[in-house]
Coordinates of C-alpha atoms and ligand atoms in Angstrom, one line a residue:
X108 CA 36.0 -5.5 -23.0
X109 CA 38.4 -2.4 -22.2
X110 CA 39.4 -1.8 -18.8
X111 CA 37.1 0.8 -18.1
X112 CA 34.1 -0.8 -19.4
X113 CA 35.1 -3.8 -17.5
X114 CA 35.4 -1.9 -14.6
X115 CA 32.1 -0.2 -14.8
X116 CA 30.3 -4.1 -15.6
X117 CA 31.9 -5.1 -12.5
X118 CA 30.8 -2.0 -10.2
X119 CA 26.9 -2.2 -12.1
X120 CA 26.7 -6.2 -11.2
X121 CA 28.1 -5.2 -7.8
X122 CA 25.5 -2.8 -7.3
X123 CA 23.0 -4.9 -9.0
X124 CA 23.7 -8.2 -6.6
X125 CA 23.6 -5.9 -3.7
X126 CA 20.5 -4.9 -4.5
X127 CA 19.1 -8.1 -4.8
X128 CA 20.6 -9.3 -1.9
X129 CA 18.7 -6.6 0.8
X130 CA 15.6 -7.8 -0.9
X131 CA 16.1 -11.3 -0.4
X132 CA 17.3 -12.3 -3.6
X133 CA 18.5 -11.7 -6.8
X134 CA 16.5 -9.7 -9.7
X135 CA 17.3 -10.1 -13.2
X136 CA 15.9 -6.7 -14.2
X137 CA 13.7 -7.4 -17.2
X138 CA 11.0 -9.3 -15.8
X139 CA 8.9 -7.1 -17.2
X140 CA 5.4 -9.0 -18.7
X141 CA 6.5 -12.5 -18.3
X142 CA 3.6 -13.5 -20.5
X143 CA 5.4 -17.1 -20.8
X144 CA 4.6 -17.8 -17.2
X145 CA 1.1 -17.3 -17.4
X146 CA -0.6 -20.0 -15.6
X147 CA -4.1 -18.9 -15.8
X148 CA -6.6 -15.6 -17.0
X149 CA -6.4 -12.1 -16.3
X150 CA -8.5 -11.3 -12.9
X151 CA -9.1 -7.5 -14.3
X152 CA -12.9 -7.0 -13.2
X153 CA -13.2 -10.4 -11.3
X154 CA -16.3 -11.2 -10.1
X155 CA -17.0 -13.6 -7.6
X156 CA -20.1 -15.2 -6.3
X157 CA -22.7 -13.2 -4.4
X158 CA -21.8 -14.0 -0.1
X159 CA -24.7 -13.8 1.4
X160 CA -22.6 -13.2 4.7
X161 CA -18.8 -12.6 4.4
X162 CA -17.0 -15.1 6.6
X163 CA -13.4 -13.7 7.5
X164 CA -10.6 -14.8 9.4
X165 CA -7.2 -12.4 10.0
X166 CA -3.3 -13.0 10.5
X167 CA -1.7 -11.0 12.3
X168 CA -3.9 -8.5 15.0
X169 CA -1.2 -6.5 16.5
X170 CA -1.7 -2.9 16.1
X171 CA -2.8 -2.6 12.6
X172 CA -4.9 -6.0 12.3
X173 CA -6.8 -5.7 16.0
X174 CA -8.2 -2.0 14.4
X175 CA -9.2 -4.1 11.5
X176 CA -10.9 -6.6 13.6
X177 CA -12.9 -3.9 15.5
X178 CA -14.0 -2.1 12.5
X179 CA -14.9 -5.4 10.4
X180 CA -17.3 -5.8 13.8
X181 CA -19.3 -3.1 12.8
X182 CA -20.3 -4.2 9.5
X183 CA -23.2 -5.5 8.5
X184 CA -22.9 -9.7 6.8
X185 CA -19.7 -10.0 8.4
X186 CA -18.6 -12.7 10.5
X187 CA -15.4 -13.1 11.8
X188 CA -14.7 -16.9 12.2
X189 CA -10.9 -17.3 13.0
X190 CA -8.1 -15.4 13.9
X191 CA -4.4 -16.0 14.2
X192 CA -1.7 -14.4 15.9
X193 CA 1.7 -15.8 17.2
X194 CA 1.5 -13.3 19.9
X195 CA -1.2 -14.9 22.4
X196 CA -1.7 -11.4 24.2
X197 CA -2.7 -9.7 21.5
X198 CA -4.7 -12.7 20.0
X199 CA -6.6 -13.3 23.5
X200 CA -7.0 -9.2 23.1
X201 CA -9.0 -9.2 19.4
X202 CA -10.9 -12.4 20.9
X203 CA -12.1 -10.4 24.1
X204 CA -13.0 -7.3 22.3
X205 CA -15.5 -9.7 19.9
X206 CA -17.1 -11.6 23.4
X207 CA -17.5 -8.0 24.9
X208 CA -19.6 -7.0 21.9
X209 CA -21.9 -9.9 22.0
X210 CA -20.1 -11.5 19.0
X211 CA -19.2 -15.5 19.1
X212 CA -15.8 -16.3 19.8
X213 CA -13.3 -17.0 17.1
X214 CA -11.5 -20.2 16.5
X215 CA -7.8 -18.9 17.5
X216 CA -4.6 -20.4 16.3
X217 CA -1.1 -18.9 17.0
X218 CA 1.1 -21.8 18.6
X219 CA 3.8 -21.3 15.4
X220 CA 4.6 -19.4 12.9
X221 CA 2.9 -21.5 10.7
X222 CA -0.3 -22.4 12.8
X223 CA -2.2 -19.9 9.9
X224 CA -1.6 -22.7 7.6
X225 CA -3.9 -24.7 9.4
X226 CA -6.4 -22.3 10.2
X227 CA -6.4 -22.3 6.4
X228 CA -7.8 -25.9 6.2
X229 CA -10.8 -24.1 7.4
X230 CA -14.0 -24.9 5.1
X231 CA -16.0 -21.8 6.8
X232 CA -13.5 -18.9 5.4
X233 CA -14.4 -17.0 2.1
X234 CA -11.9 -13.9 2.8
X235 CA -8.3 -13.6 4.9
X236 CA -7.1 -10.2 6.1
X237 CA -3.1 -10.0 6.5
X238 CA -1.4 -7.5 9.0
X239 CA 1.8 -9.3 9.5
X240 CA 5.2 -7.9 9.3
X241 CA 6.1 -7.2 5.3
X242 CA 8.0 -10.2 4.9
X243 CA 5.4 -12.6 5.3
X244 CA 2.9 -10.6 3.0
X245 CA 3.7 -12.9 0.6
X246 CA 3.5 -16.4 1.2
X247 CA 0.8 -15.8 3.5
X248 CA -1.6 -14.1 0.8
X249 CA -0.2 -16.9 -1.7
X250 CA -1.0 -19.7 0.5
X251 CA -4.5 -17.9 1.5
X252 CA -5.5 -18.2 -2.1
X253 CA -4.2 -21.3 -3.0
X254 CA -6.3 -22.6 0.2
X255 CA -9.0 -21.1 -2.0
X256 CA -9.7 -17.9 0.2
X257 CA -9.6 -14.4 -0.8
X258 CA -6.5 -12.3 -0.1
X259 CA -6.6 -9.0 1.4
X260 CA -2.9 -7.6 2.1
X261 CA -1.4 -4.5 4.4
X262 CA 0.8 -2.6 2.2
X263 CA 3.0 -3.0 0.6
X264 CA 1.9 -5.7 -0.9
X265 CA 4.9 -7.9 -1.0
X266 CA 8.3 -7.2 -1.1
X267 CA 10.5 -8.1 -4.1
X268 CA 9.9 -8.1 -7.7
X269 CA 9.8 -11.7 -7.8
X270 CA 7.3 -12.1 -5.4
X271 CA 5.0 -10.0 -6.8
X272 CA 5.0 -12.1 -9.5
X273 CA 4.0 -14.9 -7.8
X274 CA 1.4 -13.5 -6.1
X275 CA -0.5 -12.2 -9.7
X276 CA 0.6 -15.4 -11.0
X277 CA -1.7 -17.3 -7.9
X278 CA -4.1 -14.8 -8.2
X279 CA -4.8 -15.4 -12.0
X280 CA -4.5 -19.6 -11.5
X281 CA -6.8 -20.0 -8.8
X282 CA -9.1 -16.8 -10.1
X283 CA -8.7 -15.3 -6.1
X284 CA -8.8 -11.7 -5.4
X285 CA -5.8 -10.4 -3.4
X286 CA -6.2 -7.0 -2.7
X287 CA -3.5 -5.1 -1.5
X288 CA -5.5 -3.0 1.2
X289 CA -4.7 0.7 0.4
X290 CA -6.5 2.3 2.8
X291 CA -5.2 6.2 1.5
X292 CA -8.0 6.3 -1.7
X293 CA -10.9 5.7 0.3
X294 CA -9.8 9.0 2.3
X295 CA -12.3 12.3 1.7
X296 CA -9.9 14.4 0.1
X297 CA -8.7 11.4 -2.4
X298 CA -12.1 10.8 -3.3
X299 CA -12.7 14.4 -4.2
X300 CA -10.1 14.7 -6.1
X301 CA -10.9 11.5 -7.7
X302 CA -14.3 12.1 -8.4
X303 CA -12.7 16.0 -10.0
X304 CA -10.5 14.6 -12.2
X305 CA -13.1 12.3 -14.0
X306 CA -15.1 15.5 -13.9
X307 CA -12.2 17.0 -16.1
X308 CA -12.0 19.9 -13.5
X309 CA -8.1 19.4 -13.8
X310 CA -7.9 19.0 -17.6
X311 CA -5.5 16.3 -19.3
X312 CA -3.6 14.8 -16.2
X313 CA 0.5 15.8 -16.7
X314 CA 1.9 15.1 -13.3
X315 CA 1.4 13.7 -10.1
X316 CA 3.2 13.8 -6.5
X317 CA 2.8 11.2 -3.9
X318 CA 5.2 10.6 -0.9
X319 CA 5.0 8.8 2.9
X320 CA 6.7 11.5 4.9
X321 CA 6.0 10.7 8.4
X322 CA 8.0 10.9 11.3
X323 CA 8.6 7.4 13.1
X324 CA 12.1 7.3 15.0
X325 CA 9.9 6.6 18.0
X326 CA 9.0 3.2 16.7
X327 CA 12.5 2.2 17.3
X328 CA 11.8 2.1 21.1
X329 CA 9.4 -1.0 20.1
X330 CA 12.1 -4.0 20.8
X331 CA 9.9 -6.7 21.6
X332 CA 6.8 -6.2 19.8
X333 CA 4.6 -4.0 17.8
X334 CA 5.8 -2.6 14.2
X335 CA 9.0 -1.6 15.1
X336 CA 10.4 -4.2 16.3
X337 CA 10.8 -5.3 12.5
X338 CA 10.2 -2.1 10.8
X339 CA 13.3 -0.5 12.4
X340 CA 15.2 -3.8 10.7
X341 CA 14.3 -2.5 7.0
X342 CA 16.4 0.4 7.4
X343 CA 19.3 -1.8 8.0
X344 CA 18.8 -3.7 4.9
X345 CA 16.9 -1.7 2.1
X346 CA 18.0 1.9 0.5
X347 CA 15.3 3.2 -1.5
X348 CA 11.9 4.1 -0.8
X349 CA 10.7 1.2 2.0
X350 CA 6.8 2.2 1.7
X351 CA 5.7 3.6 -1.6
X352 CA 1.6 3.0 -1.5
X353 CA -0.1 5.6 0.8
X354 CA 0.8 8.4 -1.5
X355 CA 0.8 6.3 -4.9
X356 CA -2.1 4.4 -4.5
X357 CA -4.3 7.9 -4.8
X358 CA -2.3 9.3 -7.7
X359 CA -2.4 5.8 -9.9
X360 CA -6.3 5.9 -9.6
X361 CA -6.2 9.1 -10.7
X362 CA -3.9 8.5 -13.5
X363 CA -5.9 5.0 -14.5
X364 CA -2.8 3.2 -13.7
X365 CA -3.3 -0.2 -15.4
X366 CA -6.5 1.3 -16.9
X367 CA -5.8 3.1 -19.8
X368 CA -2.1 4.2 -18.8
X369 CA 1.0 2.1 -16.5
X370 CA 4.2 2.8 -15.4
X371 CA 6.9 2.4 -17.7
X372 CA 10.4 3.2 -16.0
X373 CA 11.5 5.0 -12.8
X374 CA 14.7 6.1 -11.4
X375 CA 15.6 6.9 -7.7
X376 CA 17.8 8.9 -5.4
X377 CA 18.8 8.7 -1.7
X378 CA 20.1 11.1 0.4
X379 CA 22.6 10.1 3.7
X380 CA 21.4 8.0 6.1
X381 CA 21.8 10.1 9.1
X382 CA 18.4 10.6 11.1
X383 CA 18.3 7.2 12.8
X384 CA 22.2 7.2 13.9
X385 CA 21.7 10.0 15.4
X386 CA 18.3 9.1 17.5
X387 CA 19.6 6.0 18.5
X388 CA 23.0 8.0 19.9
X389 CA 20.5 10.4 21.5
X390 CA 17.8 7.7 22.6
X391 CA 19.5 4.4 23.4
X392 CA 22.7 3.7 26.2
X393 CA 25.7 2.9 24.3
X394 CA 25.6 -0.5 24.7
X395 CA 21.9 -0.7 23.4
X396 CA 21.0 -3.0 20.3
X397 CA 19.9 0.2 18.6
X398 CA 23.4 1.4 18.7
X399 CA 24.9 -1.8 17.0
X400 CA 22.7 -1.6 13.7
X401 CA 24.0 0.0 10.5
X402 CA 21.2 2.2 9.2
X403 CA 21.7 2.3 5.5
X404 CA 18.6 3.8 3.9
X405 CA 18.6 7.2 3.3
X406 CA 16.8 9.3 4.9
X407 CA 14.7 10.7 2.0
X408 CA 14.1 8.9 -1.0
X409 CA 13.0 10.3 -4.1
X410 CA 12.1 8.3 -6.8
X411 CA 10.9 9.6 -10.0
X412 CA 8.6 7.7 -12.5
X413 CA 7.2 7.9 -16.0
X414 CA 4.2 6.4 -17.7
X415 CA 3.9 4.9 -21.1
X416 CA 1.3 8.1 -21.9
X417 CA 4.2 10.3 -21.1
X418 CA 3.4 11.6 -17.8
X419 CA 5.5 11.8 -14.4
X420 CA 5.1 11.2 -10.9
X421 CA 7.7 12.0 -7.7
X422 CA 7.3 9.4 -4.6
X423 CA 9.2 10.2 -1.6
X424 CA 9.8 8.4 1.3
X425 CA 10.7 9.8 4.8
X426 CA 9.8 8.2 8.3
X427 CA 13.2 9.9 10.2
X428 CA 13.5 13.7 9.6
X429 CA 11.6 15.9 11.8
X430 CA 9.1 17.6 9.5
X431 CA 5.5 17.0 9.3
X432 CA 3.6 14.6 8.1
X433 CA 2.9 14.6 4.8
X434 CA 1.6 12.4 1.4
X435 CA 1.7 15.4 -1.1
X436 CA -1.3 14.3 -3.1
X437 CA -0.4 16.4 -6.4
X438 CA -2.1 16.2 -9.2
X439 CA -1.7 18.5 -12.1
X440 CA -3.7 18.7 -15.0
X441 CA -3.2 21.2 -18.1
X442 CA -6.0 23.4 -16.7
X443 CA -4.4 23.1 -13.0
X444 CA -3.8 21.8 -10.2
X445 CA -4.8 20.3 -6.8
X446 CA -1.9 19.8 -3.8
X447 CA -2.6 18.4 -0.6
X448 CA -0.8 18.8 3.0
X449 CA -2.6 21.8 3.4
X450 CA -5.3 20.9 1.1
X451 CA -5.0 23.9 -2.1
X452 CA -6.0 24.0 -5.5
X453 CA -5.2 26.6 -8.0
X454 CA -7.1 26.6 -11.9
X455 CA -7.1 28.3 -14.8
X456 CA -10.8 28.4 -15.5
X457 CA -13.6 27.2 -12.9
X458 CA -12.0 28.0 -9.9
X459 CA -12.3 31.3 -7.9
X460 CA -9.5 33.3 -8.3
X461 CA -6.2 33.6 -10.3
X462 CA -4.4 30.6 -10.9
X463 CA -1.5 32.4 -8.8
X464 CA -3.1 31.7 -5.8
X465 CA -4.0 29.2 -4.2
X466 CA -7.6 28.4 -3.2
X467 CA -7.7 27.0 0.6
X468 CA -11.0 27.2 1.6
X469 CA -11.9 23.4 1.1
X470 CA -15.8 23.8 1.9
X471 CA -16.7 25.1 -1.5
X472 CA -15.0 22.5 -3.3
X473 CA -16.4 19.4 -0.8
X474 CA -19.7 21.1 -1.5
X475 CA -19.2 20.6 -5.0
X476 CA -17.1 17.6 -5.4
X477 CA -17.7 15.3 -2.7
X478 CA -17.3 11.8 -3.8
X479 CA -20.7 10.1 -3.8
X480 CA -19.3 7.4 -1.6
X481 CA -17.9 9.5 1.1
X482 CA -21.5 12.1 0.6
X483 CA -23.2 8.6 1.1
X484 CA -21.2 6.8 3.9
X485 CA -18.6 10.1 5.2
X486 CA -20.5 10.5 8.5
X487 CA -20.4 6.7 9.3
X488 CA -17.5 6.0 8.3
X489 CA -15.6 9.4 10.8
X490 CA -18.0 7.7 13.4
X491 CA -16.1 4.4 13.1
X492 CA -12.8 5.6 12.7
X493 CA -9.0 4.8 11.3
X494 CA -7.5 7.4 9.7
X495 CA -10.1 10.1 9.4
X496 CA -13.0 7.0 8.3
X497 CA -10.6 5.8 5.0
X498 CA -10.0 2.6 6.9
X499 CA -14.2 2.2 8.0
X500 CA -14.8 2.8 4.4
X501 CA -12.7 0.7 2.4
X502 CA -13.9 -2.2 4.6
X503 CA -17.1 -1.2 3.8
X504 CA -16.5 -0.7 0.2
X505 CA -14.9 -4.4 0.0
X506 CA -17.9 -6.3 2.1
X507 CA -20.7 -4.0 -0.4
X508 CA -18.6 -5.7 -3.4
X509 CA -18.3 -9.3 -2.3
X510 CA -21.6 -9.0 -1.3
X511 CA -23.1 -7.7 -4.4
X512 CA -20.9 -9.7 -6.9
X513 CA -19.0 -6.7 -7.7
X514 CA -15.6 -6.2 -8.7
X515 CA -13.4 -4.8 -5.9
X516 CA -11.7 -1.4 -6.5
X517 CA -8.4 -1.8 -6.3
X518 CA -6.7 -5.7 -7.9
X519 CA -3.5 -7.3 -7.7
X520 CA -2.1 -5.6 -10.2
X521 CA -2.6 -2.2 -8.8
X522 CA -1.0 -3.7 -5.7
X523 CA 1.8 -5.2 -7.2
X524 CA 2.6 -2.1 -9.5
X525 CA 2.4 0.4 -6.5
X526 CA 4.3 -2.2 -4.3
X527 CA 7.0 -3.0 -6.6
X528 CA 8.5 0.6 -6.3
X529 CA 10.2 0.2 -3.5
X530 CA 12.6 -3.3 -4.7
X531 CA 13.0 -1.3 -7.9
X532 CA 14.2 2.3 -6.0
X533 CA 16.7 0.2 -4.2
X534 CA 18.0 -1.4 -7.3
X535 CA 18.3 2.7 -8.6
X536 CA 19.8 3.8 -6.0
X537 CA 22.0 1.1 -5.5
X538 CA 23.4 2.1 -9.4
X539 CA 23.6 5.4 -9.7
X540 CA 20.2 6.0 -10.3
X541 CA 19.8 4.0 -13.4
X542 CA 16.6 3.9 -14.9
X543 CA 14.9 0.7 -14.8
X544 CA 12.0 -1.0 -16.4
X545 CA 9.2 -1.0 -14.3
X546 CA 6.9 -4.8 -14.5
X547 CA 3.7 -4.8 -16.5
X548 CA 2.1 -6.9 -14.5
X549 CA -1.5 -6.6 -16.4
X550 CA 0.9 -8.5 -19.5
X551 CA -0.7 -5.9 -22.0
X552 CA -4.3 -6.0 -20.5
X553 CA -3.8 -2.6 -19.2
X554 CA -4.6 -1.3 -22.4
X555 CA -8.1 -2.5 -22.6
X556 CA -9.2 -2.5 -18.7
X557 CA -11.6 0.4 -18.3
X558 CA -10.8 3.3 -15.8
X559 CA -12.4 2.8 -12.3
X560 CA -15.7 4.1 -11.8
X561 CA -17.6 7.0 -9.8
X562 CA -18.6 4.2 -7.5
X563 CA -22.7 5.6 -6.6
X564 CA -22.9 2.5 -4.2
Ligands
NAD628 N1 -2.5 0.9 5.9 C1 -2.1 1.6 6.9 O1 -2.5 2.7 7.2 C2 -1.2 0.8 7.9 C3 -0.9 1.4 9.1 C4 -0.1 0.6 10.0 C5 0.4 -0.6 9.6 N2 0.2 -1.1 8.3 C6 0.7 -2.4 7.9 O2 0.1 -3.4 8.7 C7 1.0 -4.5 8.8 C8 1.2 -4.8 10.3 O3 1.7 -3.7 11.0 P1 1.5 -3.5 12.5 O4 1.8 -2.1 12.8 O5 0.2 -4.0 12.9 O6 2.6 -4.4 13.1 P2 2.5 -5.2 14.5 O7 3.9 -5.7 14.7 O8 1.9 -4.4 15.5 O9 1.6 -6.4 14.2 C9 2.0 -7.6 13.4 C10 1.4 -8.8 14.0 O10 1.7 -9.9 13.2 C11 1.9 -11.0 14.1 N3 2.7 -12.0 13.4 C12 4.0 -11.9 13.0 N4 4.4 -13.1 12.4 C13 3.3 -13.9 12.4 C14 3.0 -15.2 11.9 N5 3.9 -15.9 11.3 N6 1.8 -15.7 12.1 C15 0.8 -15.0 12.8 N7 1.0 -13.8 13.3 C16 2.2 -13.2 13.1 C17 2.7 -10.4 15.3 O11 2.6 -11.2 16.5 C18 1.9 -9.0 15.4 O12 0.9 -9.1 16.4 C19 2.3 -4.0 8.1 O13 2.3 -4.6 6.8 C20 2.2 -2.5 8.0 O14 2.8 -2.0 6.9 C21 -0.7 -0.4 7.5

């Protein structure tokens, strides 16, 4: 090796361990379809018996799992059996709110960090809904399904390469679903423009834009409790793009991500870490914990992906700048092209107007395009809330599945692809950008799972 070369080997397997190391551990880079470690069959279309009634337990009802307990309440064959929380305020809180509505008490568990393992012991649980902090995504949806429960996961689904694997490896063994629970494609405008592009309206798909832009300094005020008391800690550990799904999920279903097409490679950029430096000068004394943290990822993150059919996809990430929120939801098609955050679409032929302009009057093409789940549900699910009714209708849309012996929308490999973005920007980054191979976690299957379906449910 000359100097220089060995120079450069040293700095990329500097890079490369640093990467590893602020996402717990060390990634050899081409674990990409593992088919050697394949301990059972592919859980593409998995069907599960028929539940009569869907018996659920949760871990973790702080801000995001107590909404989830609320809105499970209001469907129909649901019965929520046990719930843990190591935080007995907020566990005393979910229990109250399900007494007050005439629903039986839960069984409640919360006296460790491990007490869920023994509310897994539980005979009387079919499905587990997980809204912990991001660390504990995975061994908690591992051990739900090896317990022989149903996983459904916050995003991201878990948090290194490695992990993911794990988690489709359980998944396929014990024949589980674990369903990363990406709320964003069960939103009215996703729908639409999922329900378009099956319609062809956009022609062949070329490129898509997704991105979590959302302003979220504030959460660094939560010390105790609540999600930034651990969120804020990411920042200190991870540069790269800390929470890729919201913006993804939408654009791989339009895409048929793992259905006809996956991702192939990505690389990824950050800029300076500045934003939360500067808010914790401005926010926090001094002396103030805030003030003693080394914020290292950048503020935006761009990350840049390719598919094996050739196309491309940007996914940002900014929670610190001062702009507004935004998940792009691009998609562009050789006949044109819809762009969200303000909702526009511009095409060549069928649309109303010159493809210079942009179309912004949304009531024509709702009229038109509507998915028939949100024409069916839409009104019931705004009634019930989260996010505009996207949260009211995925939980919907997972019960009417379970119930019906139908297979659920969105698997573990969509979860684990969208997920595993944000280990792999960080490794990018960390490198100068280098382009790295992004997992197939289908192990080939991809190829032959069909697209997802105009659900008519
Ligand atoms: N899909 C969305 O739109 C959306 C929105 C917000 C949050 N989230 C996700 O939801 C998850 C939770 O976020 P949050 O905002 O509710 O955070 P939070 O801190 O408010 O809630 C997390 C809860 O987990 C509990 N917990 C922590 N460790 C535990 C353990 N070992 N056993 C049992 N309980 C434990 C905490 O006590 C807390 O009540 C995160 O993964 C986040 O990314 C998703």
């Amino acid at each position: 090796m000359t100097r220089i070369n060995r120079r450069h080997f040293l700095k990329a397997a500097g890079a490369a361990a640093a990467a590893g190391m602020v996402s717990g551990c060390a990634q050899p880079q081409h674990l990409t379809n593992q088919s050697s470690r394949k301990q059972g069959k592919s859980v593409i279309g998995l069907v599960v018996p028929k539940m009569d009634v869907v018996r659920v337990a949760y871990i973790g009802v702080g801000q995001r799992g107590y909404g989830h307990v609320k809105r499970m309440s209001y469907i129909e064959g649901t019965e929520i059996v046990a719930i843990c929380d190591t935080h007995s305020e907020v566990l005393e809180r979910s229990a109250k709110f399900l007494t007050d509505n005439g629903k039986s008490k839960p069984a409640l568990y919360g006296n460790s960090e491990f007490a869920y393992k023994d509310m897994l012991t539980r005979e009387d649980i079919d499905i587990v809904i997980i809204s912990t902090p991001w660390k504990w995504h995975a061994p908690m949806a591992i051990d739900t399904m090896n317990s022989g429960k149903h996983a459904f996961v916050e995003v991201p689904l878990a948090l290194t390469v490695e992990e993911m694997w794990q988690i489709v490896d359980t998944a396929e063994r014990t024949q589980r679903n674990c369903m990363m629970m990406e709320n964003v494609n069960y939103g009215r405008d996703e729908l639409m423009v999922l329900n378009m592009v099956r319609q062809g309206v956009f022609g062949e798909l070329l490129h898509g834009e997704a991105a979590y832009i959302h302003e979220l300094r504030w959460q660094m005020k939560e010390i105790e409790h609540k999600t930034g008391s651990w969120r804020t800690e990411w920042h200190t550990r991870r540069d790269g793009n800390l929470y890729p799904t919201h913006g993804l999920g939408p654009v791989s279903h339009y895409m048929n991500i793992n259905r006809g097409d996956r991702f192939d490679y990505l690389t990824s950029m950050s800029s300076p870490a500045l934003g939360r430096v500067a808010y914790a000068r401005r926010e926090f004394d001094a002396e103030h914990q805030r003030n003693a943290l080394k914020y290292i990822c950048g503020d935006m993150n761009t990350t840049m992906i390719k598919t094996v059919k050739g196309r491309s996809i940007v996914v940002q990430h900014d929670t610190t700048t001062p702009r507004p929120y935004s998940r792009h939801n691009l998609i562009q098609g050789t006949n044109g092209v819809f762009a969200g955050f303000p909702n526009r679409i511009a095409l060549e032929s069928g649309g109303r107007g010159s493809f210079h302009d942009w179309d912004e009057d949304m009531s024509y093409w709702y009229k038109k395009y509507d998915h028939p789940l949100w024409v069916k549900m839409g009104k019931e699910a705004e009634r019930n809330g989260g996010h505009g009714g996207m949260d009211f209708l995925m939980f919907w849309r997972m019960i009417y599945c379970l119930r019906n012996g139908e297979p659920l929308d969105q698997d573990v490999y969509d979860g684990a692809a969208w997920s595993v973005i944000s280990p792999l920007s960080a490794q990018s980054v960390a490198n100068r950008s280098e382009s790295l191979e992004i997992p197939d976690f289908t192990r080939g299957d991809w190829l032959s799972a069909e697209p997802l379906g105009i659900v008519e449910s």
